[in-house]
Coordinates of C-alpha atoms in Angstrom, one line a residue:
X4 CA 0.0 0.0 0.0
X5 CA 1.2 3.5 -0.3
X6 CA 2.9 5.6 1.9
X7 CA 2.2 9.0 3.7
X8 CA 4.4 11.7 4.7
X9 CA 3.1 11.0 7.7
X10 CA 5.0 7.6 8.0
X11 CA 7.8 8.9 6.0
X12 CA 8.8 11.2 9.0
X13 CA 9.9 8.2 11.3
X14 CA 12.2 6.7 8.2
X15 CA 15.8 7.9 8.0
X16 CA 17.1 11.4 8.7
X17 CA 13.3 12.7 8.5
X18 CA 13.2 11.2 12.3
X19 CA 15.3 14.4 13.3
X20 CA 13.3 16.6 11.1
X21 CA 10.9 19.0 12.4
X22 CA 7.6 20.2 10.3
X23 CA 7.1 23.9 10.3
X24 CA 3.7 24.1 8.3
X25 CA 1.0 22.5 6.4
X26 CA 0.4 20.2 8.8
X27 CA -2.7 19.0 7.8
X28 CA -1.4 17.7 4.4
X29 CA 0.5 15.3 6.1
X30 CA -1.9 12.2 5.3
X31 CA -1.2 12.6 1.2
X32 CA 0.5 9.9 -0.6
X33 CA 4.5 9.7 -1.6
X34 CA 4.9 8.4 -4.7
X35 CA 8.5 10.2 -5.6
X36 CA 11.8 11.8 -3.9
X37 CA 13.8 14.0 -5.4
X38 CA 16.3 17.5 -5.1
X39 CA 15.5 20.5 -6.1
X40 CA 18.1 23.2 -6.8
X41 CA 16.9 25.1 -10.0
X42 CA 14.2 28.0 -10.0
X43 CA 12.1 26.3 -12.7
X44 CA 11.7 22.8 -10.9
X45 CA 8.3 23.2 -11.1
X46 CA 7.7 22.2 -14.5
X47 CA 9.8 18.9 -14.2
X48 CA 7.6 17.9 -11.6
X49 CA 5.1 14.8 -11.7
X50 CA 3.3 15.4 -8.6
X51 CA 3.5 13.0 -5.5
X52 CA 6.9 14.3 -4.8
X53 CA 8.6 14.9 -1.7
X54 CA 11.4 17.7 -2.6
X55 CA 14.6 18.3 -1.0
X56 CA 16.3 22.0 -1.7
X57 CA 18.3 24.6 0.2
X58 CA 16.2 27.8 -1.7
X59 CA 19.4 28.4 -3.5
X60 CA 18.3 29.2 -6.7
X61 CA 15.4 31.7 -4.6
X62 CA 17.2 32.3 -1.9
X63 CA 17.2 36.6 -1.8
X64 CA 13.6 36.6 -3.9
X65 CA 10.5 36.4 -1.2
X66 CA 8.1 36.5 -3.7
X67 CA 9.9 33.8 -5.8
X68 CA 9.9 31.4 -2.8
X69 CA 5.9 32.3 -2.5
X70 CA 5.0 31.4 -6.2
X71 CA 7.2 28.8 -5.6
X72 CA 4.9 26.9 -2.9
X73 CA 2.0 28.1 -5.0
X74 CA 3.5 26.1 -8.1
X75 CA 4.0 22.9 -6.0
X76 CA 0.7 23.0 -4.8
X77 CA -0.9 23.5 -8.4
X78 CA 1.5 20.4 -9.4
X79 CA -0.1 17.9 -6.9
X80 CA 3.8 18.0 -4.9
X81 CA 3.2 16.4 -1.4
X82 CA 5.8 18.4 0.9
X83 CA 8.9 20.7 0.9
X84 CA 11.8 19.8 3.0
X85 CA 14.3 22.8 3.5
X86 CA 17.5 22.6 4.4
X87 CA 18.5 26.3 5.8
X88 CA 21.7 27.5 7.3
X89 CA 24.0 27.4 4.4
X90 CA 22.4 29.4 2.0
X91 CA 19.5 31.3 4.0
X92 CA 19.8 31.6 7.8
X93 CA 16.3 30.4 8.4
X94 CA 12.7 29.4 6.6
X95 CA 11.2 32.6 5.6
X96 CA 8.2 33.9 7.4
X97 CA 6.0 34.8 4.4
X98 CA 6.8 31.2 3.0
X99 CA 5.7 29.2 5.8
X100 CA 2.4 31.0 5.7
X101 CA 2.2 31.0 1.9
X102 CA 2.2 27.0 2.6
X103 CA 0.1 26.9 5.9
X104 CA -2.6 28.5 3.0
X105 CA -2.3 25.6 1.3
X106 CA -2.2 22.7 4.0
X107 CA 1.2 22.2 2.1
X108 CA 3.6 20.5 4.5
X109 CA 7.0 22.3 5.0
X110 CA 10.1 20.4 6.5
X111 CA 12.7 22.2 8.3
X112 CA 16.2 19.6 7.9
X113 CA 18.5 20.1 10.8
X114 CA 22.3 21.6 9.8
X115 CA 23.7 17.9 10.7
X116 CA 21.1 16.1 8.9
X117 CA 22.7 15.5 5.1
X118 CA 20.8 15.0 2.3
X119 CA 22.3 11.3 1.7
X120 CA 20.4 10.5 5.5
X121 CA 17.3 11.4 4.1
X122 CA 17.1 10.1 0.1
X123 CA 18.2 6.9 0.3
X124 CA 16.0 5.7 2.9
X125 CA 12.9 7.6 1.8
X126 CA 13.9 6.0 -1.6
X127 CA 13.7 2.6 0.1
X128 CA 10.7 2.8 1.9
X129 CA 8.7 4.0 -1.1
X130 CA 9.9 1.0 -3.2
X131 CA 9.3 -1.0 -1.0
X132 CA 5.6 0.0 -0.7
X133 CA 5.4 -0.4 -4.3
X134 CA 6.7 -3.9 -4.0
X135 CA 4.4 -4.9 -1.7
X136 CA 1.7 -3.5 -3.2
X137 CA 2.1 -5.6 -6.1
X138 CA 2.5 -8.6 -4.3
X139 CA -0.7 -7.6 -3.0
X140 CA -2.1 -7.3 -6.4
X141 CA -1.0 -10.3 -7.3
X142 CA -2.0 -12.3 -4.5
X143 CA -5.7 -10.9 -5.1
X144 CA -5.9 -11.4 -8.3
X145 CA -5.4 -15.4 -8.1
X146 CA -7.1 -15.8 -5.0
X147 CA -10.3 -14.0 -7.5
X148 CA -9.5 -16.5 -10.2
X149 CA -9.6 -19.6 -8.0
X150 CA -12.7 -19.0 -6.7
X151 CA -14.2 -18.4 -10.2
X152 CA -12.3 -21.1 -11.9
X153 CA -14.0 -23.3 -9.3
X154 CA -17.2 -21.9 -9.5
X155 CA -17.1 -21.6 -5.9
X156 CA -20.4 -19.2 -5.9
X157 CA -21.3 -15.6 -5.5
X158 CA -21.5 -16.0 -1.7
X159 CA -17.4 -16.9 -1.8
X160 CA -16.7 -14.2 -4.1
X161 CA -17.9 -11.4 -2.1
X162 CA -17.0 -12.7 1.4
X163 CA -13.4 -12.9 -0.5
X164 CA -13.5 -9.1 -1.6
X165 CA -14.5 -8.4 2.0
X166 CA -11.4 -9.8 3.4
X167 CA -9.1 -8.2 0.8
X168 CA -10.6 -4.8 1.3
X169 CA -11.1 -5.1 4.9
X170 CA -15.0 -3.3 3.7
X171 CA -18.4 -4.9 3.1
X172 CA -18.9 -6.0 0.2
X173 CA -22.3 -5.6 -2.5
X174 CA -23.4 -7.0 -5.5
X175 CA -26.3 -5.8 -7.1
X176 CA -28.1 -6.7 -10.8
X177 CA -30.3 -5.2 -13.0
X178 CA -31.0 -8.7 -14.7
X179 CA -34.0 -11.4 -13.0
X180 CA -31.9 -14.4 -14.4
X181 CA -29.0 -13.0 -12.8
X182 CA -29.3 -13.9 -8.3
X183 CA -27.0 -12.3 -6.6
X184 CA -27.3 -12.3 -2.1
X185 CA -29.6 -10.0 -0.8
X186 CA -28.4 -6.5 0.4
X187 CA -27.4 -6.8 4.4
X188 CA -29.0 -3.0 4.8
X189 CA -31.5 -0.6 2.8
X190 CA -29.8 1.4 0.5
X191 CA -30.4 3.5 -2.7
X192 CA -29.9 2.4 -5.9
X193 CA -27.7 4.3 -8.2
X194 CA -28.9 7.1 -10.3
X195 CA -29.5 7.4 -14.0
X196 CA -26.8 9.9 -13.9
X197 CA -24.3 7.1 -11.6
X198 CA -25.1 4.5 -14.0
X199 CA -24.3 6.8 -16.9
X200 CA -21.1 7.8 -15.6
X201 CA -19.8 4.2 -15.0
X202 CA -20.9 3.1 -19.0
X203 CA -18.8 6.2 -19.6
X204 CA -15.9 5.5 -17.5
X205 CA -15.9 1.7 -17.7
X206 CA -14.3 1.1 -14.3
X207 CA -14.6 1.0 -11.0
X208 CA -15.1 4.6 -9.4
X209 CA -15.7 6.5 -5.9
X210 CA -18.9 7.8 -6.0
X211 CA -21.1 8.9 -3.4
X212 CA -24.2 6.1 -2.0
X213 CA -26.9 6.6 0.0
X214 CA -28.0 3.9 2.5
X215 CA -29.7 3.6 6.1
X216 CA -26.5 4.9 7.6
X217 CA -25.9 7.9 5.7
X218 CA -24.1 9.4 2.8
X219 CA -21.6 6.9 2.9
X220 CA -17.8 6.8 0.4
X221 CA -18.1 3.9 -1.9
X222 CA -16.0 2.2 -4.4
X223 CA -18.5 1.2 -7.8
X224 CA -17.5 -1.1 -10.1
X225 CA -19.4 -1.5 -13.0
X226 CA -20.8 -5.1 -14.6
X227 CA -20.8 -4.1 -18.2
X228 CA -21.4 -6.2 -21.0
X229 CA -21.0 -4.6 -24.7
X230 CA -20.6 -1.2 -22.7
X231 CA -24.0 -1.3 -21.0
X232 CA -24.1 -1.5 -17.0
X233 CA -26.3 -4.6 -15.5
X234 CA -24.7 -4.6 -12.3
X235 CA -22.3 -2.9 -10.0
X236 CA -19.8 -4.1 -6.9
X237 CA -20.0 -1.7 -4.1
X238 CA -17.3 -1.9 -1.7
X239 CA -18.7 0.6 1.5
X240 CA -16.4 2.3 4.0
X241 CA -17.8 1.4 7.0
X242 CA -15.0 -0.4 8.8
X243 CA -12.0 1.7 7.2
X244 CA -11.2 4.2 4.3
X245 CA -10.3 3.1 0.9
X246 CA -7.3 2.2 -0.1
X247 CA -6.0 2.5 -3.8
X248 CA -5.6 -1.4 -3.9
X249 CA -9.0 -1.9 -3.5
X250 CA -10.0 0.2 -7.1
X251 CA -7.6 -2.8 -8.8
X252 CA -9.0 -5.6 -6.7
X253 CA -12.8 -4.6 -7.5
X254 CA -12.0 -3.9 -11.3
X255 CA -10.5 -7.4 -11.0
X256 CA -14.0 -9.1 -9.4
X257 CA -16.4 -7.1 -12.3
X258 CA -14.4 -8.8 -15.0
X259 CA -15.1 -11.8 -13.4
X260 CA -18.2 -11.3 -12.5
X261 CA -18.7 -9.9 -16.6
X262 CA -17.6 -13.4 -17.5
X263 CA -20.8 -15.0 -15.7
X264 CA -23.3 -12.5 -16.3
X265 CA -22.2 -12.6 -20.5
X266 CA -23.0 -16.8 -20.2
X267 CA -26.3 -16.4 -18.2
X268 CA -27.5 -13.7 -20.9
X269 CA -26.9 -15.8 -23.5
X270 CA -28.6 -18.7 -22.1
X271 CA -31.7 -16.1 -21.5
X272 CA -31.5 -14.2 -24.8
X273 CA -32.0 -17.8 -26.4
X274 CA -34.9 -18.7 -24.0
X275 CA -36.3 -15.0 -25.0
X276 CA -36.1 -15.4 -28.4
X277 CA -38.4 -18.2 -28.0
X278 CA -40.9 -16.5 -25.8
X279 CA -41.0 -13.7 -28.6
X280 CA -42.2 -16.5 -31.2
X281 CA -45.0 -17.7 -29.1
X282 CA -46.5 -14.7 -28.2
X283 CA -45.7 -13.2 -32.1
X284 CA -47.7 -16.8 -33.1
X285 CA -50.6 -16.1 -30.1
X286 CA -51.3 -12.7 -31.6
X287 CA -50.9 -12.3 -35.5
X288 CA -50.7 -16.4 -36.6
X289 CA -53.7 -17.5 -38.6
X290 CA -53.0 -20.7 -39.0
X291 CA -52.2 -21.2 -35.3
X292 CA -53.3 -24.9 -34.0
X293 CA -54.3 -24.5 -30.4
X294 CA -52.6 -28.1 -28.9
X295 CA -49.4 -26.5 -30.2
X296 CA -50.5 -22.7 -28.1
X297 CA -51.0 -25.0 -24.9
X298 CA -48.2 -27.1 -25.0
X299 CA -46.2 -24.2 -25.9
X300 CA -47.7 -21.9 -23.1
X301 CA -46.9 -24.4 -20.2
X302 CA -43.2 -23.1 -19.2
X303 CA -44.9 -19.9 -19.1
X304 CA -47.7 -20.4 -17.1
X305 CA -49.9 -19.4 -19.9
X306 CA -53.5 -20.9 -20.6
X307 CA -56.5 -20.5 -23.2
X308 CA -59.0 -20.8 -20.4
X309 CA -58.6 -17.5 -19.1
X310 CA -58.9 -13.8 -19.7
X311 CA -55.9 -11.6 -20.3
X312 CA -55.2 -8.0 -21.0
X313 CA -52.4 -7.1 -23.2
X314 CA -50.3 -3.7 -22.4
X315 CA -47.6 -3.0 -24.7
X316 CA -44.7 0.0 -24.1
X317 CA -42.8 2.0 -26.1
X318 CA -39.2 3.4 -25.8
X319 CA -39.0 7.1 -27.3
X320 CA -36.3 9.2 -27.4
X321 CA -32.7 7.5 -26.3
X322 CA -34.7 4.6 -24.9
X323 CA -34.7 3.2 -28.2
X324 CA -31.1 2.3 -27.9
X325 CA -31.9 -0.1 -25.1
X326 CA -31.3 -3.9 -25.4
X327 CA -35.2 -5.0 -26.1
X328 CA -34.8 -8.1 -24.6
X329 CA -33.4 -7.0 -21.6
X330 CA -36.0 -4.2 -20.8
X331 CA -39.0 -7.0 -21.2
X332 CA -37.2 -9.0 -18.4
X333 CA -37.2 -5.9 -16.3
X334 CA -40.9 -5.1 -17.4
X335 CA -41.6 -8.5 -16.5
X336 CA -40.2 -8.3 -13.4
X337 CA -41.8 -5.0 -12.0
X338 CA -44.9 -6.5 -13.3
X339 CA -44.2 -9.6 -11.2
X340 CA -45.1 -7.1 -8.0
X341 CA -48.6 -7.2 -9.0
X342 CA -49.0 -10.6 -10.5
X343 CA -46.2 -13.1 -10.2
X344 CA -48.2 -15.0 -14.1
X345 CA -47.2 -11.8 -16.1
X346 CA -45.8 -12.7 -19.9
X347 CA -43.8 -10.3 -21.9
X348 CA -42.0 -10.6 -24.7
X349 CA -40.7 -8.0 -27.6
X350 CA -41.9 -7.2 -31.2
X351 CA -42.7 -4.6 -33.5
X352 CA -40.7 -2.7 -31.7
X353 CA -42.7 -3.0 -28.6
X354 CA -42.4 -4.9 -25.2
X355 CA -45.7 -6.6 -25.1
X356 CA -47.2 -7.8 -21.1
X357 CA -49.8 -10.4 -21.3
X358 CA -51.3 -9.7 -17.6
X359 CA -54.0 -12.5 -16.3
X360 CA -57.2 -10.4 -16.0
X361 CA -57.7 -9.3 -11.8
X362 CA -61.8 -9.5 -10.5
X363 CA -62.8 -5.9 -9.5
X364 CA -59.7 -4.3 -10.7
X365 CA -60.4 -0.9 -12.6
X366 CA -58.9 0.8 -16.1
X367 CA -57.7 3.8 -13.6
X368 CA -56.0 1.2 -11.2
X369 CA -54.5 -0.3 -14.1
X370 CA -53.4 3.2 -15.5
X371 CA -51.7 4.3 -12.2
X372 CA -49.9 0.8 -12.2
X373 CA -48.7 1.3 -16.1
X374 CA -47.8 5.0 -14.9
X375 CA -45.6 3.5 -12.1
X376 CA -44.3 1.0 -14.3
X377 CA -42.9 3.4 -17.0
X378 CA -41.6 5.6 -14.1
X379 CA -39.4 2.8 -12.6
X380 CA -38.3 1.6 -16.2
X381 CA -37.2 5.5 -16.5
X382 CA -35.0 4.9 -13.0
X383 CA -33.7 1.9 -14.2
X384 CA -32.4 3.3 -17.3
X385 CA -29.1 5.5 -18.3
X386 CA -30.4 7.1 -21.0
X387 CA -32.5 10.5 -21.2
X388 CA -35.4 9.0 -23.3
X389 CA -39.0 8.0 -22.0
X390 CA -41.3 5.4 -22.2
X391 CA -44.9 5.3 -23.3
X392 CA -47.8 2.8 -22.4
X393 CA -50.8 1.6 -24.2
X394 CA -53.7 -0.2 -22.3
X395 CA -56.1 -2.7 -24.2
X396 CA -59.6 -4.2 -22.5
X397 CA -60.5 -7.6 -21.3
X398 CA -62.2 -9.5 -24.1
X399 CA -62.7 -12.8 -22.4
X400 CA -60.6 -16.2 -22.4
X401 CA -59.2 -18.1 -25.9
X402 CA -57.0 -16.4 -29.3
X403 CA -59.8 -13.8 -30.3
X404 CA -60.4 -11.9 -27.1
X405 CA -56.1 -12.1 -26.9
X406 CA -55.9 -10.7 -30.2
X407 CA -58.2 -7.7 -29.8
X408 CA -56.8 -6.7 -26.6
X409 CA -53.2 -6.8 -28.3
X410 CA -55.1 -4.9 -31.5
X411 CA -56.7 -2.2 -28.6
X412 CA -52.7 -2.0 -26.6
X413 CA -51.5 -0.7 -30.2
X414 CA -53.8 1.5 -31.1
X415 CA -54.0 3.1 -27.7
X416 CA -50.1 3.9 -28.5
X417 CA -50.2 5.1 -31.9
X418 CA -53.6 7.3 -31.5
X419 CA -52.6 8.0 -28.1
X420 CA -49.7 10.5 -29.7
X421 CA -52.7 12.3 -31.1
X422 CA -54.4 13.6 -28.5
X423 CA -54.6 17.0 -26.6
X424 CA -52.9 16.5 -23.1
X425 CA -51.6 13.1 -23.8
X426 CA -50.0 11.1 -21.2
X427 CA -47.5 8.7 -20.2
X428 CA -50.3 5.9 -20.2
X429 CA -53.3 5.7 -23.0
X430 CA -56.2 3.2 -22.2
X431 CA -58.1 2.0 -25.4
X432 CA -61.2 3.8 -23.2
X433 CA -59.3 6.9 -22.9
X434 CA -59.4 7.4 -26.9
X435 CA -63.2 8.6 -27.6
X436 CA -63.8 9.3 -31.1
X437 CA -60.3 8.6 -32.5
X438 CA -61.2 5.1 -31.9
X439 CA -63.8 5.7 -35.0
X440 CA -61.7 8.0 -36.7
X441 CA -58.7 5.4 -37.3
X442 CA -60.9 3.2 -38.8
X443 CA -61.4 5.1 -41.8
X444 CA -59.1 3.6 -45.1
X445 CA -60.0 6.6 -46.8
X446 CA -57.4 9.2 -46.4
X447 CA -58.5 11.5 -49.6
X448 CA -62.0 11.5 -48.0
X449 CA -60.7 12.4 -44.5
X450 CA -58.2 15.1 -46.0
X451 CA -61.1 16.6 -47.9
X452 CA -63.4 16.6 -44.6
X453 CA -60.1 18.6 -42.7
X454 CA -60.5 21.2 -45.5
X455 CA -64.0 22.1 -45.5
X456 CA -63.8 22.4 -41.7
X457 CA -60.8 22.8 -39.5
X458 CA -58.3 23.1 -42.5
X459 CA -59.5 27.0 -43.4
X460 CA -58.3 27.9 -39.5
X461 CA -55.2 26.6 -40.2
X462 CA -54.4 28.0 -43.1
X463 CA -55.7 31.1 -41.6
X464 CA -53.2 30.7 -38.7
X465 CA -50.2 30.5 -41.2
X466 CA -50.6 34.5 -41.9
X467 CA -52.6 35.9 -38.4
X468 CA -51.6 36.1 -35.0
X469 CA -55.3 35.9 -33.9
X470 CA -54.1 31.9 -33.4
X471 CA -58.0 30.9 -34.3
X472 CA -56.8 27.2 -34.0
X473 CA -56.0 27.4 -30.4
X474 CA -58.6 29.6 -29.7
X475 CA -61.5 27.2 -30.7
X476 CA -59.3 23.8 -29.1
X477 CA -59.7 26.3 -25.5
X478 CA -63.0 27.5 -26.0
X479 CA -64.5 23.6 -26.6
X480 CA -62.0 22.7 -23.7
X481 CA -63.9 24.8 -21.8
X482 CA -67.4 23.7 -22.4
X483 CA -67.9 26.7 -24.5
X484 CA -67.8 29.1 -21.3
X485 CA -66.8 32.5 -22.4
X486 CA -65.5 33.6 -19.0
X487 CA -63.1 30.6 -18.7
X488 CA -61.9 30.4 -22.5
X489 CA -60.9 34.1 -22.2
X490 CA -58.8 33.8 -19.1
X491 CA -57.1 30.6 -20.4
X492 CA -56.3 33.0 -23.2
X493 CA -55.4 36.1 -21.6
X494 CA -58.3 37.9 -23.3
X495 CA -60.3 40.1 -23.0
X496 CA -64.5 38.5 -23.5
X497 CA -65.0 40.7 -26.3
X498 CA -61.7 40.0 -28.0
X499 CA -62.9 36.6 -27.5
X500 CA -66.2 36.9 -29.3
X501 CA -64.6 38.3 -31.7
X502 CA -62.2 35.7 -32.6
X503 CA -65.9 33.2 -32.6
X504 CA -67.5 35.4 -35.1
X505 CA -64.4 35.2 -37.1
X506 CA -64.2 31.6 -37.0
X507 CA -67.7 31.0 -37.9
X508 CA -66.8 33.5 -41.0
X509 CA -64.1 31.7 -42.5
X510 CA -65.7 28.1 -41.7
X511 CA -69.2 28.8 -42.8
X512 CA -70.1 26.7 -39.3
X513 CA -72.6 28.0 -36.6
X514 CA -70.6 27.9 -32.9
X515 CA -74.1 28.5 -31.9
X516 CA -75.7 25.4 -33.9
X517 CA -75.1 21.3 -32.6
X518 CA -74.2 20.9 -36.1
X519 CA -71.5 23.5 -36.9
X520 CA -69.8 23.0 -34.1
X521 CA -69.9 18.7 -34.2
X522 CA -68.5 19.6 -37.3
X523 CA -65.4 21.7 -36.1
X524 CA -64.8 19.5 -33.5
X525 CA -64.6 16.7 -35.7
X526 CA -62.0 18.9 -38.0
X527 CA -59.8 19.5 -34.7
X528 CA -59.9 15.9 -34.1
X529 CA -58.8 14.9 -37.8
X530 CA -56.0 17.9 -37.5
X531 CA -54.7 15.4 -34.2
X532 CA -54.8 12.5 -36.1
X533 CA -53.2 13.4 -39.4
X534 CA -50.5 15.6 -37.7
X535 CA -51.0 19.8 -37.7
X536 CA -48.6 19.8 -40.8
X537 CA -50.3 17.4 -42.5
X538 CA -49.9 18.9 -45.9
X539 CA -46.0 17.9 -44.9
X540 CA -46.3 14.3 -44.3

């Protein structure tokens, strides 16, 4: 392990050395010794040094010796030691509280003390740190690849890591297939922003954990496999502080650890794949035979004589870049909180959950579970990108009522994106008329209906700041209330009205009429659907 100054001053000549300043700097590490008897040392300098000089070069310039503690500061040096009574008759005043500024340790050598008392032995004991801490090393490193050449479990591996770092040891997973001991105490789990920085990095890392003792100093090592994190070894401060063996040792253990995680996600990937096939074949097959569905559905609890609701989610944004297969395992097993027979699989570019159908269980109960769902998937993740949910209904046990609950999840996605004040979660029930509206084939026919309605607002709205669009979306929003419309709109009632008359002008539609105003609303609706730019598309 490495050294401190603090040790250093019982080796050698330092024994008869006396420190003048900086004494709280004493704790930092000595890597290097060396002499220094040139003004421009500075820039030689590879930090962790402990320097030996007489202030020759500096010896009649005060502001000189100043910059020069300020330069051996900025350079990561560890200590000065000075050797006066040749050259100056003692350590300057304004130096020794240039240094004290810094916690920059000063030395004062003794006239009898010689420079050859102090370098060799300083020399020695540094080396011989280093030596030792290879050994160290070494030793680690085999007694890591015994235990996983002999498959000795994950148990042995982290009571090992404990011993070497003298700290307690975690190992957590962001993969089902992948069991690793539960945690000994509540803690957080890292960040989106933690788990970013280690993909960055790609090794282990001190980061700051939170757990039911406090902000506690950690060690993180990252589990990465094709530069994406499913897992981390924590090593936790709680018996002593880290040394910087332990960053090796646990860089060491994640490779290891790498190694098993890569062979168990093969072995899933392949059982995935197949899971992915069935449900493809349960929902879009036509010439499914239904023996083959049940004999197929057994390892996954699955069963034609029940009723299932199909939920299917979406990754937008950076999500997209996530391994599909390994966000349905952890869809599936946040699911697995509210019903341990949950089936998911991934296609068209969509994790798809086949949930077994709960009595007395509500489409808002189901939305607030979907909205929790997509939340945790968002903690879970690295990236910046979000998740969307689409609901279907229950439409009884066997294929058909399967398929039109899988038909109802994807439309609830793709119309969902079309509606005013969408949210994170669309039920089918939550899509009203769009539900009819998507069933039209016909898109010259619903282009033409935009036109003679909606269409002339938006054209109008290309060349007008009176934003007549918007002003009708409020003013329906707001059960045609004047009062409330206007203040959503910052307006004044008669400005208001007078944006009304103007739309009924350039539509040829009666706000005041069932009719006229069906027929706007049904524009608006077709504007959602198509896309505002729809001439664009």
């Amino acid at each position: 392990m490495p050294i401190t100054m603090r040790q250093l001053m019982r080796v050698g000549g330092l024994r008869d050395c006396r420190v003048v300043a900086g004494h709280k700097g004493l704790d930092r590490m000595v890597k290097y010794v060396t002499i220094m008897e040139v003004p421009d040392i500075a820039k030689w300098l590879k930090g962790d040094e402990l320097i030996l000089s007489s202030l020759y070069a500096i010896k009649d310039d005060a502001e000189a010796q100043k910059e020069l503690i300020r330069q051996l500061h900025e350079q990561g040096t560890v200590a000065l030691a000075i050797k006066p009574h040749r050259f100056v008759d003692e350590i300057p005043q304004s130096l020794l509280e240039e240094a004290n500024t810094y916690d920059f340790p000063v030395i004062e050598i003794p006239e009898k003390i010689s420079y050859l008392e102090i370098l060799p032995p300083v020399s020695h004991a540094i080396f011989d740190r280093k030596v030792v801490l290879q050994e160290d090393l070494e030793q680690a490193s085999k007694v890591l690849n015994e235990i996983s050449l002999n498959e000795q479990g994950m148990e042995s591996l982290i009571e090992t890591l404990g011993m070497l770092t003298k700290n307690t040891i975690t190992v957590e997973s962001m993969l089902s297939y992948m069991q690793v001991p539960p945690l000994p105490f509540a803690c957080e789990p890292l960040s989106s922003e933690q788990i970013r920085e280690l993909a960055i990095i790609k090794r282990p890392v001190h980061l700051t954990r939170t757990c039911e003792r406090g902000e506690m100093e950690c060690i993180v090592a990252p589990i990465l496999l094709d530069g994406h994190v499913y897992g981390n070894i924590t090593c936790w401060a709680f018996e002593r502080d880290h040394l910087e063996m332990d960053l090796a040792i646990l860089e060491k253990a994640s490779t290891l650890l790498a190694l098993e995680f890569l062979r168990l996600k093969v072995r899933f990937d392949t059982e995935q794949q197949y899971k992915n096939e069935f449900l493809r074949d349960v929902f879009v097959n036509e010439h499914l035979i239904l023996e083959d569905v049940r004999e197929r559905g057994l390892p996954y609890g699955f069963t034609l004589d029940e009723p299932y609701i199909c939920m299917v989610i979406r990754a937008e944004g950076e999500e997209k870049r996530e391994n599909p297969f390994d966000l349905a395992d952890r869809t599936e097993r946040l699911l697995r909180v509210w019903t341990q027979r949950v089936i998911t699989g991934f296609f068209r570019q969509m994790v798809v959950c086949l949930c077994p159908v709960e009595s007395g269980i509500s489409s808002e109960e189901l939305k607030k579970r979907a909205e929790k769902l997509a939340e945790q998937l968002k903690k879970q993740t690295a990236s910046k990108g979000s998740f969307r949910v689409g609901i279907g209904r229950d439409h009884g046990a066997g294929i058909s009522g399967l398929r039109e609950s899988f038909r109802e999840a994807q439309q609830s996605i793709l119309l969902g994106s079309a509606m005013n004040n969408r949210g994170t979660v669309i039920h089918y029930n939550d899509l009203g008329i769009y539900r009819l509206l998507a069933q039209f084939q016909d898109r010259a026919e619903m282009h033409s209906f935009f036109e003679e309605t909606a269409g002339k607002l938006f054209e109008h709205d290309r060349n007008s700041d009176l934003q007549l669009v918007k002003t009708l979306r409020l003013y329906f929003l707001h059960d045609e209330k004047l009062t409330e419309t206007a203040a959503a709109l910052f307006l004044h009632v008669n400005t208001l009205k007078y944006r009304l008359r103007r739309i009924e002008k350039l539509t040829g539609y009666s706000l005041q009429q069932s009719e006229g105003k069906l027929m706007l609303h049904i524009g608006l609706k077709l504007a959602d659907l198509m896309g505002d730019d729809y001439r664009y598309r």
